[in-house]
mmCIF file of C-alpha atoms in Angstrom:
data_model
loop_
_atom_site.group_PDB
_atom_site.id
_atom_site.type_symbol
_atom_site.label_atom_id
_atom_site.label_comp_id
_atom_site.label_asym_id
_atom_site.label_seq_id
_atom_site.Cartn_x
_atom_site.Cartn_y
_atom_site.Cartn_z
ATOM 1 C CA UNK A 149 -29.068 47.745 -39.207
ATOM 2 C CA UNK A 150 -31.254 46.398 -42.013
ATOM 3 C CA UNK A 151 -30.195 42.834 -41.210
ATOM 4 C CA UNK A 152 -31.101 43.371 -37.560
ATOM 5 C CA UNK A 153 -34.473 44.827 -38.522
ATOM 6 C CA UNK A 154 -35.194 41.921 -40.875
ATOM 7 C CA UNK A 155 -34.210 39.461 -38.145
ATOM 8 C CA UNK A 156 -36.541 41.153 -35.642
ATOM 9 C CA UNK A 157 -39.396 41.125 -38.137
ATOM 10 C CA UNK A 158 -38.767 37.451 -38.859
ATOM 11 C CA UNK A 159 -38.839 36.665 -35.144
ATOM 12 C CA UNK A 160 -41.763 38.991 -34.384
ATOM 13 C CA UNK A 161 -44.340 36.167 -34.007
ATOM 14 C CA UNK A 162 -42.073 34.407 -31.504
ATOM 15 C CA UNK A 163 -41.495 37.672 -29.618
ATOM 16 C CA UNK A 164 -45.242 38.336 -29.465
ATOM 17 C CA UNK A 165 -45.839 34.795 -28.209
ATOM 18 C CA UNK A 166 -43.241 35.167 -25.427
ATOM 19 C CA UNK A 167 -44.725 38.541 -24.424
ATOM 20 C CA UNK A 168 -48.235 37.066 -24.360
ATOM 21 C CA UNK A 169 -47.022 34.145 -22.232
ATOM 22 C CA UNK A 170 -45.293 36.466 -19.754
ATOM 23 C CA UNK A 171 -48.369 38.709 -19.640
ATOM 24 C CA UNK A 172 -50.631 35.733 -18.964
ATOM 25 C CA UNK A 173 -48.302 34.483 -16.232
ATOM 26 C CA UNK A 174 -48.275 37.910 -14.596
ATOM 27 C CA UNK A 175 -52.080 38.148 -14.682
ATOM 28 C CA UNK A 176 -52.324 34.693 -13.104
ATOM 29 C CA UNK A 177 -50.001 35.907 -10.338
ATOM 30 C CA UNK A 178 -52.177 39.003 -9.868
ATOM 31 C CA UNK A 179 -55.308 36.846 -9.707
ATOM 32 C CA UNK A 180 -53.743 34.735 -6.956
ATOM 33 C CA UNK A 181 -53.394 37.702 -4.635
ATOM 34 C CA UNK A 182 -56.340 39.908 -5.600
ATOM 35 C CA UNK A 183 -59.212 37.677 -6.663
ATOM 36 C CA UNK A 184 -61.038 34.601 -5.487
ATOM 37 C CA UNK A 185 -64.546 33.209 -5.332
ATOM 38 C CA UNK A 186 -66.298 30.169 -3.917
ATOM 39 C CA UNK A 187 -66.106 28.206 -7.174
ATOM 40 C CA UNK A 188 -62.359 28.424 -7.481
ATOM 41 C CA UNK A 189 -61.860 28.078 -3.733
ATOM 42 C CA UNK A 190 -63.562 24.691 -4.041
ATOM 43 C CA UNK A 191 -61.019 23.677 -6.727
ATOM 44 C CA UNK A 192 -58.147 24.428 -4.370
ATOM 45 C CA UNK A 193 -59.967 22.855 -1.454
ATOM 46 C CA UNK A 194 -60.387 19.671 -3.476
ATOM 47 C CA UNK A 195 -56.673 19.674 -4.341
ATOM 48 C CA UNK A 196 -55.751 20.115 -0.699
ATOM 49 C CA UNK A 197 -58.251 17.424 0.351
ATOM 50 C CA UNK A 198 -56.785 14.945 -2.154
ATOM 51 C CA UNK A 199 -53.238 15.772 -1.041
ATOM 52 C CA UNK A 200 -54.156 15.025 2.563
ATOM 53 C CA UNK A 201 -55.669 11.693 1.484
ATOM 54 C CA UNK A 202 -52.771 10.917 -0.894
ATOM 55 C CA UNK A 203 -55.282 10.314 -3.676
ATOM 56 C CA UNK A 204 -56.001 11.762 -7.112
ATOM 57 C CA UNK A 205 -59.699 10.806 -6.932
ATOM 58 C CA UNK A 206 -61.853 10.494 -3.845
ATOM 59 C CA UNK A 207 -65.280 9.007 -3.175
ATOM 60 C CA UNK A 208 -65.557 11.180 -0.057
ATOM 61 C CA UNK A 209 -65.941 14.425 -2.016
ATOM 62 C CA UNK A 210 -69.245 15.685 -3.396
ATOM 63 C CA UNK A 211 -68.358 17.087 -6.804
ATOM 64 C CA UNK A 212 -70.179 20.083 -8.251
ATOM 65 C CA UNK A 213 -71.056 20.588 -11.910
ATOM 66 C CA UNK A 214 -68.689 17.872 -13.158
ATOM 67 C CA UNK A 215 -66.247 15.241 -11.931
ATOM 68 C CA UNK A 216 -62.523 15.906 -11.518
ATOM 69 C CA UNK A 217 -60.868 12.729 -12.806
ATOM 70 C CA UNK A 218 -58.457 13.774 -15.580
ATOM 71 C CA UNK A 219 -58.655 17.441 -14.763
ATOM 72 C CA UNK A 220 -57.183 20.162 -12.545
ATOM 73 C CA UNK A 221 -56.935 17.672 -9.679
ATOM 74 C CA UNK A 222 -53.868 16.170 -11.422
ATOM 75 C CA UNK A 223 -52.142 19.555 -11.079
ATOM 76 C CA UNK A 224 -53.350 20.990 -7.780
ATOM 77 C CA UNK A 225 -53.054 17.803 -5.725
ATOM 78 C CA UNK A 226 -49.256 17.348 -6.337
ATOM 79 C CA UNK A 227 -48.672 21.088 -5.849
ATOM 80 C CA UNK A 228 -50.180 20.896 -2.365
ATOM 81 C CA UNK A 229 -47.531 18.271 -1.652
ATOM 82 C CA UNK A 230 -44.859 20.851 -2.529
ATOM 83 C CA UNK A 231 -46.316 24.125 -1.229
ATOM 84 C CA UNK A 232 -48.230 25.110 1.891
ATOM 85 C CA UNK A 233 -49.305 28.508 0.596
ATOM 86 C CA UNK A 234 -52.576 28.286 -1.323
ATOM 87 C CA UNK A 235 -51.812 31.357 -3.433
ATOM 88 C CA UNK A 236 -48.587 29.730 -4.606
ATOM 89 C CA UNK A 237 -50.534 26.633 -5.614
ATOM 90 C CA UNK A 238 -53.018 28.932 -7.372
ATOM 91 C CA UNK A 239 -50.612 30.738 -9.691
ATOM 92 C CA UNK A 240 -48.124 27.886 -10.199
ATOM 93 C CA UNK A 241 -51.046 25.641 -11.125
ATOM 94 C CA UNK A 242 -52.317 28.232 -13.604
ATOM 95 C CA UNK A 243 -48.827 28.475 -15.161
ATOM 96 C CA UNK A 244 -48.584 24.695 -15.549
ATOM 97 C CA UNK A 245 -52.050 24.444 -17.067
ATOM 98 C CA UNK A 246 -51.340 27.286 -19.500
ATOM 99 C CA UNK A 247 -48.141 25.532 -20.609
ATOM 100 C CA UNK A 248 -50.118 22.313 -21.114
ATOM 101 C CA UNK A 249 -52.633 24.301 -23.129
ATOM 102 C CA UNK A 250 -49.881 25.652 -25.383
ATOM 103 C CA UNK A 251 -48.226 22.243 -25.668
ATOM 104 C CA UNK A 252 -51.433 20.469 -26.675
ATOM 105 C CA UNK A 253 -52.193 23.210 -29.205
ATOM 106 C CA UNK A 254 -48.677 22.855 -30.615
ATOM 107 C CA UNK A 255 -49.275 19.139 -31.147
ATOM 108 C CA UNK A 256 -52.525 19.871 -32.982
ATOM 109 C CA UNK A 257 -50.840 22.577 -35.069
ATOM 110 C CA UNK A 258 -48.194 20.069 -36.170
ATOM 111 C CA UNK A 259 -50.874 17.646 -37.302
ATOM 112 C CA UNK A 260 -52.697 20.257 -39.391
ATOM 113 C CA UNK A 261 -49.452 21.536 -40.892
ATOM 114 C CA UNK A 262 -49.621 25.004 -39.357
ATOM 115 C CA UNK A 263 -46.527 27.053 -40.104
ATOM 116 C CA UNK A 264 -44.204 28.179 -37.309
ATOM 117 C CA UNK A 265 -45.178 31.860 -37.371
ATOM 118 C CA UNK A 266 -48.870 31.035 -37.627
ATOM 119 C CA UNK A 267 -48.556 28.841 -34.535
ATOM 120 C CA UNK A 268 -46.808 31.544 -32.501
ATOM 121 C CA UNK A 269 -49.347 34.207 -33.498
ATOM 122 C CA UNK A 270 -52.394 32.032 -32.829
ATOM 123 C CA UNK A 271 -50.918 30.692 -29.573
ATOM 124 C CA UNK A 272 -50.232 34.265 -28.450
ATOM 125 C CA UNK A 273 -53.869 35.147 -29.137
ATOM 126 C CA UNK A 274 -54.990 32.037 -27.234
ATOM 127 C CA UNK A 275 -53.067 33.231 -24.161
ATOM 128 C CA UNK A 276 -54.720 36.651 -24.110
ATOM 129 C CA UNK A 277 -57.937 37.241 -22.132
ATOM 130 C CA UNK A 278 -59.857 38.402 -25.196
ATOM 131 C CA UNK A 279 -62.994 38.413 -23.062
ATOM 132 C CA UNK A 280 -63.577 38.289 -19.328
ATOM 133 C CA UNK A 281 -65.223 34.859 -19.306
ATOM 134 C CA UNK A 282 -62.472 33.216 -21.371
ATOM 135 C CA UNK A 283 -59.761 34.779 -19.219
ATOM 136 C CA UNK A 284 -61.381 33.719 -15.963
ATOM 137 C CA UNK A 285 -62.687 30.270 -16.796
ATOM 138 C CA UNK A 286 -59.888 29.005 -19.047
ATOM 139 C CA UNK A 287 -56.633 30.888 -18.455
ATOM 140 C CA UNK A 288 -56.676 31.856 -14.790
ATOM 141 C CA UNK A 289 -59.271 29.855 -12.906
ATOM 142 C CA UNK A 290 -58.743 27.023 -15.407
ATOM 143 C CA UNK A 291 -62.194 25.389 -15.158
ATOM 144 C CA UNK A 292 -62.424 24.677 -18.888
ATOM 145 C CA UNK A 293 -58.722 24.368 -19.677
ATOM 146 C CA UNK A 294 -58.565 20.548 -19.181
ATOM 147 C CA UNK A 295 -61.440 20.060 -21.637
ATOM 148 C CA UNK A 296 -59.659 22.306 -24.167
ATOM 149 C CA UNK A 297 -56.322 20.518 -23.677
ATOM 150 C CA UNK A 298 -57.898 17.114 -24.152
ATOM 151 C CA UNK A 299 -59.817 18.432 -27.155
ATOM 152 C CA UNK A 300 -56.605 19.573 -28.846
ATOM 153 C CA UNK A 301 -54.938 16.214 -28.158
ATOM 154 C CA UNK A 302 -57.917 14.149 -29.304
ATOM 155 C CA UNK A 303 -58.212 16.144 -32.534
ATOM 156 C CA UNK A 304 -54.451 15.871 -33.040
ATOM 157 C CA UNK A 305 -54.403 12.086 -32.668
ATOM 158 C CA UNK A 306 -57.479 11.826 -34.883
ATOM 159 C CA UNK A 307 -55.643 13.685 -37.661
ATOM 160 C CA UNK A 308 -52.495 11.642 -37.028
ATOM 161 C CA UNK A 309 -54.421 8.406 -37.552
ATOM 162 C CA UNK A 310 -55.819 9.737 -40.836
ATOM 163 C CA UNK A 311 -52.459 11.059 -42.061
ATOM 164 C CA UNK A 312 -50.650 7.756 -41.425
ATOM 165 C CA UNK A 313 -53.442 5.542 -42.758
ATOM 166 C CA UNK A 314 -51.876 2.834 -44.901
ATOM 167 C CA UNK A 315 -48.378 4.267 -44.460
ATOM 168 C CA UNK A 316 -47.201 2.559 -41.291
ATOM 169 C CA UNK A 317 -47.424 -0.828 -39.644
ATOM 170 C CA UNK A 318 -50.565 -2.187 -38.078
ATOM 171 C CA UNK A 319 -48.939 -1.927 -34.613
ATOM 172 C CA UNK A 320 -48.050 1.762 -35.050
ATOM 173 C CA UNK A 321 -51.546 2.619 -36.179
ATOM 174 C CA UNK A 322 -52.969 0.482 -33.388
ATOM 175 C CA UNK A 323 -51.020 2.485 -30.836
ATOM 176 C CA UNK A 324 -52.336 5.737 -32.295
ATOM 177 C CA UNK A 325 -55.888 4.460 -32.159
ATOM 178 C CA UNK A 326 -55.381 3.282 -28.590
ATOM 179 C CA UNK A 327 -54.080 6.735 -27.596
ATOM 180 C CA UNK A 328 -57.024 8.381 -29.361
ATOM 181 C CA UNK A 329 -59.620 6.224 -27.600
ATOM 182 C CA UNK A 330 -57.798 6.537 -24.252
ATOM 183 C CA UNK A 331 -57.856 10.350 -24.480
ATOM 184 C CA UNK A 332 -61.525 10.340 -25.515
ATOM 185 C CA UNK A 333 -62.352 8.045 -22.604
ATOM 186 C CA UNK A 334 -60.314 10.188 -20.177
ATOM 187 C CA UNK A 335 -62.126 13.317 -21.316
ATOM 188 C CA UNK A 336 -65.513 11.675 -20.964
ATOM 189 C CA UNK A 337 -64.741 10.648 -17.385
ATOM 190 C CA UNK A 338 -64.955 14.320 -16.389
ATOM 191 C CA UNK A 339 -68.541 14.601 -17.585
ATOM 192 C CA UNK A 340 -70.468 15.169 -20.793
ATOM 193 C CA UNK A 341 -68.695 18.366 -21.926
ATOM 194 C CA UNK A 342 -66.045 16.576 -24.021
ATOM 195 C CA UNK A 343 -68.664 14.753 -26.081
ATOM 196 C CA UNK A 344 -70.409 17.768 -27.706
ATOM 197 C CA UNK A 345 -67.215 19.825 -27.641
ATOM 198 C CA UNK A 346 -64.890 17.352 -29.354
ATOM 199 C CA UNK A 347 -66.199 13.854 -30.003
ATOM 200 C CA UNK A 348 -69.392 14.701 -31.912
ATOM 201 C CA UNK A 349 -67.739 17.310 -34.207
ATOM 202 C CA UNK A 350 -64.986 14.815 -35.064
ATOM 203 C CA UNK A 351 -67.552 12.092 -35.733
ATOM 204 C CA UNK A 352 -69.511 14.466 -37.986
ATOM 205 C CA UNK A 353 -66.290 15.386 -39.818
ATOM 206 C CA UNK A 354 -65.468 11.700 -40.318
ATOM 207 C CA UNK A 355 -68.926 11.045 -41.796
ATOM 208 C CA UNK A 356 -68.655 14.092 -44.074
ATOM 209 C CA UNK A 357 -65.204 13.072 -45.322
ATOM 210 C CA UNK A 358 -66.391 9.522 -45.961
ATOM 211 C CA UNK A 359 -69.353 10.758 -47.998
ATOM 212 C CA UNK A 360 -67.384 13.336 -49.980
ATOM 213 C CA UNK A 361 -64.609 10.863 -50.774
ATOM 214 C CA UNK A 362 -66.999 8.471 -52.481
ATOM 215 C CA UNK A 363 -66.583 8.410 -56.284
#
């Protein structure tokens, strides 16, 4: 009995993470059938429009607050090729984007050396709608999720370049730098949000580290 209890306590962060993931999936399913608005309807309409044109980007669509280049269009467009029901595209798309959110955060956590239990606990918190705006705009209607995903990946590759500086071949580091700049470029294609949200803080951190490391 004590061994079982110790095992459960040891796996508690993982259990909480799985419960949070299932809860978030169930809320996304609920959203699909009980909530909608014009903003999110336009996201699905764009996905359906791109699927009909067999394109991921279209010059025939008047975008709203920002472009959809490396964004939700990469998820909703293929889903409209698989499903006719818009609600199915809605909640399956939210599930995929939430998994991408967790995956990108896992990559960042590996680069900063976050321990396993700390990752599961923080990822579980990330999947909970701690406020209405975060739940709507990131987890379920997914407006800001692509920016967050790209931000995690950019920061992760940035740290990877620093960690492997002088330890690996020029080609390996070159590939990391190429991936870093490609992700930064992809994020900037969607609009200006990635720049103040990710690029400028990383640039400021690089300057601060350079200054503080001087003898």
